mmCIF file of C-alpha atoms and ligand atoms in Angstrom:
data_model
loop_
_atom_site.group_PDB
_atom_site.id
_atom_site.type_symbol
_atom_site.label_atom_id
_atom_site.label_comp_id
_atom_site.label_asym_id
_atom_site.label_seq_id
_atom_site.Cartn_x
_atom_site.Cartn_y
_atom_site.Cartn_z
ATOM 1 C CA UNK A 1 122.792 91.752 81.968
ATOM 2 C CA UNK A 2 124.114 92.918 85.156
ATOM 3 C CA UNK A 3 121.947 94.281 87.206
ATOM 4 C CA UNK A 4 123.555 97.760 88.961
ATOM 5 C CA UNK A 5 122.428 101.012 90.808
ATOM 6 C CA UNK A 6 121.843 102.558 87.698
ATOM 7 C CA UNK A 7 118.828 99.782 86.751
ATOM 8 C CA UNK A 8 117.415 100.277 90.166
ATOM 9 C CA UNK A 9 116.330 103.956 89.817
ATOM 10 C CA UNK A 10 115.198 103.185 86.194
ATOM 11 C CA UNK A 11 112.865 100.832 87.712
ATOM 12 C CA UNK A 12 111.632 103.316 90.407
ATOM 13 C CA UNK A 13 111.700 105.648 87.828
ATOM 14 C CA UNK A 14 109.184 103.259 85.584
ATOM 15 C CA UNK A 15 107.184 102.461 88.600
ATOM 16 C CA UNK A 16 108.506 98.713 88.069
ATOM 17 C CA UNK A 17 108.742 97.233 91.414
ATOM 18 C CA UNK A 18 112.331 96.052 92.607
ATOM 19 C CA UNK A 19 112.283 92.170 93.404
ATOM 20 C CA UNK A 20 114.960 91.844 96.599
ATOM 21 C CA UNK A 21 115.208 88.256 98.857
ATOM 22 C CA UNK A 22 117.430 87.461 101.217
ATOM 23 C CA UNK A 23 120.240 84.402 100.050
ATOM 24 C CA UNK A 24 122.894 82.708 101.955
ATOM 25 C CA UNK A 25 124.220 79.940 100.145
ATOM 26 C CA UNK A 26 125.027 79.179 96.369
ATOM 27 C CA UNK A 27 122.276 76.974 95.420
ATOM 28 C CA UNK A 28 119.574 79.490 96.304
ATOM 29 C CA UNK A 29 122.183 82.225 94.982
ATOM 30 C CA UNK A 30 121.668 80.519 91.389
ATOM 31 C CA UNK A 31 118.440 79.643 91.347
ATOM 32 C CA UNK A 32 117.307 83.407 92.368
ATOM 33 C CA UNK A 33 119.628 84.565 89.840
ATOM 34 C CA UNK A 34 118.732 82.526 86.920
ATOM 35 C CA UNK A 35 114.744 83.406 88.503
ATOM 36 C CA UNK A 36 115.602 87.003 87.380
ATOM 37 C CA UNK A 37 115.708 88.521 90.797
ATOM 38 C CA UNK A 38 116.974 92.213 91.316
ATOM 39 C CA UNK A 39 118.819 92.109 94.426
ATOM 40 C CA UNK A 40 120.812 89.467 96.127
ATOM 41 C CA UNK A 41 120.757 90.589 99.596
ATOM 42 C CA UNK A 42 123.138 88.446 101.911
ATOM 43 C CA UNK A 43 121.390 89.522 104.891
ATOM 44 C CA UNK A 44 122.585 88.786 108.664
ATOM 45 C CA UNK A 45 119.401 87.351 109.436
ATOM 46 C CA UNK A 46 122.098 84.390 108.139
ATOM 47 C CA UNK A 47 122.443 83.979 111.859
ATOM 48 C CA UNK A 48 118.912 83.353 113.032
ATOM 49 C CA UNK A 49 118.012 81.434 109.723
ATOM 50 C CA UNK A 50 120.963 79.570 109.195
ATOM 51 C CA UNK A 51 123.421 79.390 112.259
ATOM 52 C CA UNK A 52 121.104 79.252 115.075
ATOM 53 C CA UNK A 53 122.270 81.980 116.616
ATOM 54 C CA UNK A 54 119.302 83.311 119.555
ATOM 55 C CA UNK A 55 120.436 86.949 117.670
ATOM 56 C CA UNK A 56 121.626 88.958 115.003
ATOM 57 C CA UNK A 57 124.117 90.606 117.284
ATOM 58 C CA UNK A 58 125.998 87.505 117.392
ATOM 59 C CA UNK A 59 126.610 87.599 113.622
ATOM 60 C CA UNK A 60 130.166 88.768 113.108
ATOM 61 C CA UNK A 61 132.172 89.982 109.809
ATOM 62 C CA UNK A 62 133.544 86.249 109.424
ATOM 63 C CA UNK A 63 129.747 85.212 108.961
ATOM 64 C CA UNK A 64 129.139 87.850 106.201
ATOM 65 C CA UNK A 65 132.305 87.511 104.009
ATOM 66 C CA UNK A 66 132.065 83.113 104.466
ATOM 67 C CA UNK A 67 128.551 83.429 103.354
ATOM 68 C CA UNK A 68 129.229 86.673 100.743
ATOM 69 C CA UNK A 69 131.856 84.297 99.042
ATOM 70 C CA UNK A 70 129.141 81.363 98.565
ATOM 71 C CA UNK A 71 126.181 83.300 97.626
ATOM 72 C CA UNK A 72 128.823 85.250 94.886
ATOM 73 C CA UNK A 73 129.640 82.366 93.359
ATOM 74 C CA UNK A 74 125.728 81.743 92.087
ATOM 75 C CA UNK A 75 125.211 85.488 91.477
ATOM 76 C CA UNK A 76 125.686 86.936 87.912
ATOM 77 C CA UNK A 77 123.288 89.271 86.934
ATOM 78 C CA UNK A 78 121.560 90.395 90.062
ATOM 79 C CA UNK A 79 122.983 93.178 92.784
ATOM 80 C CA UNK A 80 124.688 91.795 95.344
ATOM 81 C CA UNK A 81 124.301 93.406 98.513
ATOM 82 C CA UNK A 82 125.242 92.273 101.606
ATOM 83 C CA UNK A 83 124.644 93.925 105.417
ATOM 84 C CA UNK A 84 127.174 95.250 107.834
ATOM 85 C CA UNK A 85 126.973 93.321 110.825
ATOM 86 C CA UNK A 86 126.263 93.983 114.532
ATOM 87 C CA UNK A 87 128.647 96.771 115.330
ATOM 88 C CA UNK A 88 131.319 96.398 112.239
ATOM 89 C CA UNK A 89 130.305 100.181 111.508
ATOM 90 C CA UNK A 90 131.278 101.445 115.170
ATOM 91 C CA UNK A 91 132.801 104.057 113.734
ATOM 92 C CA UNK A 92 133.550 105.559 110.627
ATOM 93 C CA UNK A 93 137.211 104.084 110.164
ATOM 94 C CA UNK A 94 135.703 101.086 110.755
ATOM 95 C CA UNK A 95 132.368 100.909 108.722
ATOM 96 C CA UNK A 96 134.820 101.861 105.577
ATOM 97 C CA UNK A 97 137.356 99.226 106.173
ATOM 98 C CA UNK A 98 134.667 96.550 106.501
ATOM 99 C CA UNK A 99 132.949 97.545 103.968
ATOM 100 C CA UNK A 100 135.719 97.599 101.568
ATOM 101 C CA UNK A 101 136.329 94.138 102.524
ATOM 102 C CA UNK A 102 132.819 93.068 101.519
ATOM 103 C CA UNK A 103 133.630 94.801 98.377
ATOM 104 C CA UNK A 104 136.950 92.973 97.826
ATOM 105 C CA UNK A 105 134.513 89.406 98.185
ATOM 106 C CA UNK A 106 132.449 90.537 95.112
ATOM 107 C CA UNK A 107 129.387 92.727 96.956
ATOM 108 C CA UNK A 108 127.990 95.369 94.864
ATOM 109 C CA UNK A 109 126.953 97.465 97.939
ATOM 110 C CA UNK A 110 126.664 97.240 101.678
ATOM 111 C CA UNK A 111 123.496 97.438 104.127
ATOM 112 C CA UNK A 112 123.260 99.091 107.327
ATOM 113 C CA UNK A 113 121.085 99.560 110.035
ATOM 114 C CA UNK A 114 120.089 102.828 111.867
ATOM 115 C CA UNK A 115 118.766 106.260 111.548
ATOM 116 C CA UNK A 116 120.271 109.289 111.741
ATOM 117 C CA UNK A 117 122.954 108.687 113.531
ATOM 118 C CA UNK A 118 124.484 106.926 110.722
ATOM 119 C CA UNK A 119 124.433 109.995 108.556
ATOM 120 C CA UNK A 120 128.036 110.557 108.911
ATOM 121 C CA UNK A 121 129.224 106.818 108.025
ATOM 122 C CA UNK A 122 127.131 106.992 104.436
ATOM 123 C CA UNK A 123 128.670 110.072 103.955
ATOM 124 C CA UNK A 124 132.097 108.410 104.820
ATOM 125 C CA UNK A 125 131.180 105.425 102.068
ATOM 126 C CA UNK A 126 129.582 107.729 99.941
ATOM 127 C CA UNK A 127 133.074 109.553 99.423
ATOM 128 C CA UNK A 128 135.358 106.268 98.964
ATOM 129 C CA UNK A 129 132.651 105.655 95.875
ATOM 130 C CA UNK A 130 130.952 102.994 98.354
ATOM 131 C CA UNK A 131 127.038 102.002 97.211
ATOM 132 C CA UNK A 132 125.055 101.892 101.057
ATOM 133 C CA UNK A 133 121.667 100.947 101.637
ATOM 134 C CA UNK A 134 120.641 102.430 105.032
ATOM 135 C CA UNK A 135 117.680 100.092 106.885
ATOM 136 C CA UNK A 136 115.057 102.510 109.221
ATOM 137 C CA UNK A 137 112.020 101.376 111.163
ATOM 138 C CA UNK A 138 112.491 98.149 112.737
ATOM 139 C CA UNK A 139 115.977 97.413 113.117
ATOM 140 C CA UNK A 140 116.791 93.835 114.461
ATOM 141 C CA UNK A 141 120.098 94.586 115.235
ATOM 142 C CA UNK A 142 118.807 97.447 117.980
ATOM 143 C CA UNK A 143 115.112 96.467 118.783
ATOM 144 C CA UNK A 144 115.529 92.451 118.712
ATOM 145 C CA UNK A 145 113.565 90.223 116.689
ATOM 146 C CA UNK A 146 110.085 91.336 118.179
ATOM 147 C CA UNK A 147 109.141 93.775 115.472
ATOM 148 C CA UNK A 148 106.919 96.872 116.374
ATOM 149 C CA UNK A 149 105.031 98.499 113.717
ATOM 150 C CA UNK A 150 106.573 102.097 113.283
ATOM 151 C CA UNK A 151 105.235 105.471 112.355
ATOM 152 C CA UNK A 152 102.520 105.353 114.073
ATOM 153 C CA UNK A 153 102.588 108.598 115.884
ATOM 154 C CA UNK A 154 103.378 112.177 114.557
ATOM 155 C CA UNK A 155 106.389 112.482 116.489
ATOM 156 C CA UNK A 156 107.755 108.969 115.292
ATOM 157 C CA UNK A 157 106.514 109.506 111.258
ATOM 158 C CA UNK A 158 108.350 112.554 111.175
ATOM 159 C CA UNK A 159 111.616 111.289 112.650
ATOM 160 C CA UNK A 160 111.424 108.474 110.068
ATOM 161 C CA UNK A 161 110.661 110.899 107.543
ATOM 162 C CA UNK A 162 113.322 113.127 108.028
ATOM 163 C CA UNK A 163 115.979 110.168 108.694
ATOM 164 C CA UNK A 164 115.383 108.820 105.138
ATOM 165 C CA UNK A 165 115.758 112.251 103.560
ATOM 166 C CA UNK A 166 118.919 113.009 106.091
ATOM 167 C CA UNK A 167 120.689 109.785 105.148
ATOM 168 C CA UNK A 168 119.326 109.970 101.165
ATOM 169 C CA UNK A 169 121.421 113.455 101.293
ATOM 170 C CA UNK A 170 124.510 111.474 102.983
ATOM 171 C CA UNK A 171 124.987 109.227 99.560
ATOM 172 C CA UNK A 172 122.973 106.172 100.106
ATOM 173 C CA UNK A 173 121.989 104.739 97.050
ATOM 174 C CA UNK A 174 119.120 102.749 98.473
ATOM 175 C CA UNK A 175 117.107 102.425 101.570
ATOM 176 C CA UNK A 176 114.824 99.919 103.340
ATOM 177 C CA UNK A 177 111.885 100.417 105.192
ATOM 178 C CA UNK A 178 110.765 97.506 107.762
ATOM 179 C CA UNK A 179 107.547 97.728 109.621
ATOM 180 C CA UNK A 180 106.582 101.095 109.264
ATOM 181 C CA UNK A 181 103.265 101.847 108.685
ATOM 182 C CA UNK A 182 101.939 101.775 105.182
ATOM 183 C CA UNK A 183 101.349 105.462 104.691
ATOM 184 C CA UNK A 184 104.548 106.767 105.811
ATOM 185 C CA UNK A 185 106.099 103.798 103.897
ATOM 186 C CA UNK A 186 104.493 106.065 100.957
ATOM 187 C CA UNK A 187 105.262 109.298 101.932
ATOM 188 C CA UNK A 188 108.890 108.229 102.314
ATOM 189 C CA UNK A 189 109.060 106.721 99.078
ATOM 190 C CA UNK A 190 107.474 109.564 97.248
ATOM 191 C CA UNK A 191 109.768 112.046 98.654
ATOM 192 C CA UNK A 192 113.186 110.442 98.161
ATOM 193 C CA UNK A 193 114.983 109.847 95.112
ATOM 194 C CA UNK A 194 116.213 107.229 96.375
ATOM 195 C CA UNK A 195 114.601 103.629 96.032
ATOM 196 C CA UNK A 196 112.864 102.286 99.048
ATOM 197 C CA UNK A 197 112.760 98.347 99.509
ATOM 198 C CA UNK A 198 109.812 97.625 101.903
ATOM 199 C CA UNK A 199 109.764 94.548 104.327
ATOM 200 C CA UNK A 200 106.082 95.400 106.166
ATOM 201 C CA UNK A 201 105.945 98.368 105.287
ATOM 202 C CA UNK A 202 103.362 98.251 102.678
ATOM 203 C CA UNK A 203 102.462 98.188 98.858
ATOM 204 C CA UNK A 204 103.985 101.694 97.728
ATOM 205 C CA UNK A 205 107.720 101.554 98.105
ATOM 206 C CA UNK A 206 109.778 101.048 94.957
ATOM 207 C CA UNK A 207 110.340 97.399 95.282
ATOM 208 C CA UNK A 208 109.837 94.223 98.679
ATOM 209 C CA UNK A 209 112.598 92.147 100.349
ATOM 210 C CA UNK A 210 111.425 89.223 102.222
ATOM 211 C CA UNK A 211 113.713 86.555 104.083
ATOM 212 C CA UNK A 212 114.097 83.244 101.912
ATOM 213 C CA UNK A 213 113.218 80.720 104.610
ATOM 214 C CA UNK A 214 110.003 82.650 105.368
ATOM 215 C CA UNK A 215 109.041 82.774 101.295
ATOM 216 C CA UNK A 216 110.257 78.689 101.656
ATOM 217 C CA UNK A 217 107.940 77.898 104.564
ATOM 218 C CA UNK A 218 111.330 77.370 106.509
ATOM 219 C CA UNK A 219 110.007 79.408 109.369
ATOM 220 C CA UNK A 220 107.246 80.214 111.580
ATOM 221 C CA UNK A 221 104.526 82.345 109.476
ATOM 222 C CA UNK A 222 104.704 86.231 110.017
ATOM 223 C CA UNK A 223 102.261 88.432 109.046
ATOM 224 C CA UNK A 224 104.736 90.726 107.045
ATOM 225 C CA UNK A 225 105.383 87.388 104.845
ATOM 226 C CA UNK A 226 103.930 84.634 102.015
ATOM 227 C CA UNK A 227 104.615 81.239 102.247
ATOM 228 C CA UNK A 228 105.316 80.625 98.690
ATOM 229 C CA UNK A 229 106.118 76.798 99.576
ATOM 230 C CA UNK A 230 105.955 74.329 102.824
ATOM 231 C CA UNK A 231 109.565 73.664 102.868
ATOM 232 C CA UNK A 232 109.377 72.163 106.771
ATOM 233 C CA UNK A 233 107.020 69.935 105.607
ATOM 234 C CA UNK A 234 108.020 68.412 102.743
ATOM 235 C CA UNK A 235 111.822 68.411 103.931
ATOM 236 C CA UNK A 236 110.597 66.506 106.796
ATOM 237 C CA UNK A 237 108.507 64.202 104.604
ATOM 238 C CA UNK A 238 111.835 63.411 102.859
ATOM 239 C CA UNK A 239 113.621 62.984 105.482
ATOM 240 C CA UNK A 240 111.254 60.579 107.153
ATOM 241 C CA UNK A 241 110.727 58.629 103.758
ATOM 242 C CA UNK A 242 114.910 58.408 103.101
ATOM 243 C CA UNK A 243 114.675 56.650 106.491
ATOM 244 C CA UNK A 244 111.879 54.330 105.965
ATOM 245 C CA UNK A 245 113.617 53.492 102.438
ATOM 246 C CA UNK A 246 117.090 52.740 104.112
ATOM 247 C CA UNK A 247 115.390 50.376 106.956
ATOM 248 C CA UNK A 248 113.840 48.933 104.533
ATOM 249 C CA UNK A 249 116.274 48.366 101.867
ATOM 250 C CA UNK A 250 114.197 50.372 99.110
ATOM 251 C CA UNK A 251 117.379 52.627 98.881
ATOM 252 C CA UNK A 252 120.113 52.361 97.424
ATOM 253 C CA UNK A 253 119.080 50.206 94.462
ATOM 254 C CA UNK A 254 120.509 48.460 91.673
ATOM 255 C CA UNK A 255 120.167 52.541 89.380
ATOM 256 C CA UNK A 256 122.669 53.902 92.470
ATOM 257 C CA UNK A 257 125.428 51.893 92.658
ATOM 258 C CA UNK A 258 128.663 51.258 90.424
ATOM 259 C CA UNK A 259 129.668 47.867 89.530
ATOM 260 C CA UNK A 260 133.100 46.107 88.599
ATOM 261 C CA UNK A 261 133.311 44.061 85.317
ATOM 262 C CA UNK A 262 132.812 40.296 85.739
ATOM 263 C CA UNK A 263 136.168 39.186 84.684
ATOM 264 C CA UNK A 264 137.999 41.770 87.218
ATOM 265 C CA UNK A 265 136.252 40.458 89.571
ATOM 266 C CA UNK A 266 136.807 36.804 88.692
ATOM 267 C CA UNK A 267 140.157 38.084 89.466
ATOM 268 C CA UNK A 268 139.888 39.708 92.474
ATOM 269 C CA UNK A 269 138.347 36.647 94.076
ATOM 270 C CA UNK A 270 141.121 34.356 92.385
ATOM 271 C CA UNK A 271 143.530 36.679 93.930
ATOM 272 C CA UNK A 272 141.825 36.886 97.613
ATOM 273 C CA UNK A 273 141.455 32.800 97.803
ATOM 274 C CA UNK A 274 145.246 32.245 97.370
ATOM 275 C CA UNK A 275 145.861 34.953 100.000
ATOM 276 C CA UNK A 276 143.984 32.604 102.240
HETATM 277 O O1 KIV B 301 118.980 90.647 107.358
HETATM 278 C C1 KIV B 301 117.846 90.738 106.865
HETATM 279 O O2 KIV B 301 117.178 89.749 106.524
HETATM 280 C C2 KIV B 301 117.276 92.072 106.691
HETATM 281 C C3 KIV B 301 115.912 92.155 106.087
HETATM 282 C C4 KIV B 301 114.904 92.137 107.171
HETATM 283 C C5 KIV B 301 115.754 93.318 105.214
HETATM 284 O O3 KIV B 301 117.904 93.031 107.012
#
């Protein structure tokens, strides 16, 4: 069953927490589909993870839609969302026209980072019957990749506060919450309609996202995050042991090769002797 806006409030409805990871390429695309996941979320944390870039900023659209493409091909029940990158929602003329793009590739909705400020660009996507999912608190695309916890101070909890109810107003359909503080994670998530998708921000919003290489053991550990497998270290066990199997010709044997039939080759060595 596909998986669409309307089966995301059920679930915050129902108090069933919304399952979200990160996904850049089809493999993982299938394997978190057929897993049951909720969201899909082509996120441009592509460029640290995957392109060793030093930045998100460096992400561009051609990233996105060359990644959105191979991550649609796996996806069949989940929502696919996918984020706007680094400046592709200057402006509002902009923001729509990329976004439509993203939509023309097969995304169900498009992420994007800010506060307030972006009030008038989900209002913009809300009206051309574009799904957005606005990202406050930490933004990587603004503050870097060394994450401060936010909310921690009146002043900052209630500009967070009132950003996610400003930009809920605007249209967006969905909104994330990254490294806010656990009790204005709450508060946030108990007075928006919306859904909120936390990424350490705590155990009450509606559902988690974390980044697949950090749930893979890909990356360094972070607090925020469960290693749910040590991908570094078994990838470079394999690695080391294909290696040690070619040097030592354990690999390829006689089960991975193809062989001609005797009397062909008969042939062929009939045929190369009278070349001679
Ligand atoms: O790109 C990304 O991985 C994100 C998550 C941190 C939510 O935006």
């Amino acid at each position: 069953m596909k998986k669409d806006i309307a089966y995301l409030y059920d679930k915050k409805q129902q108090q069933q927490p919304i399952t979200v990871l990160t996904c850049y390429d089809y493999p993982t695309a299938c394997l978190q589909d057929e897993a049951g996941i909720d969201i899909v979320f082509v996120g441009d944390s592509v460029g640290t993870n995957i392109l060793g870039y030093k930045s998100e900023t460096e992400v561009t659209m051609a990233d996105m839609l060359h990644h959105l493409r191979a991550v649609r091909r796996g996806v069949t029940d989940a929502y696919l969302l996918v984020d706007m990158p680094y400046a592709a929602d200057r402006d509002v003329e902009q923001a729509v026209t990329n976004a439509k793009l993203f939509l023309s590739d097969g995304a169900d909705g498009v992420k994007l980072e800010g506060g307030i400020e972006k009030v008038p660009i989900v209002k913009a996507l809300a009206e051309q019957g574009i799904e957005t999912c606005v990202h406050i608190g930490h933004n990587p695309q603004i503050h870097g990749s060394k994450a401060a916890t936010h909310g921690k101070t009146f002043t900052k909890a209630k500009r967070l506060i009132e950003a996610a109810a400003a930009l809920a107003d605007a249209g967006a359909k969905l909104i994330v919450l990254e490294k806010i503080t656990e009790e204005i994670s709450q508060i946030i998530t108990e007075t928006v309609d919306i859904p909120t998708i936390g990424i350490g921000a705590g155990r009450y919003c509606d559902g988690q996202v974390l980044v697949i290489n950090d749930v893979l053991g890909m990356a360094r550990p972070f607090k925020h995050a469960r290693r749910y497998q040590d991908y570094d270290h078994l990838t470079f066990e394999a690695i080391l042991q294909y290696i040690n199997d070619v040097e030592n010709g354990e690999f390829p044997r006689d089960e991975n090769v193809a062989h001609i039939a005797s009397d062909k080759l008969a042939r062929v060595q009939k045929w190369l002797k009278s070349e001679r």
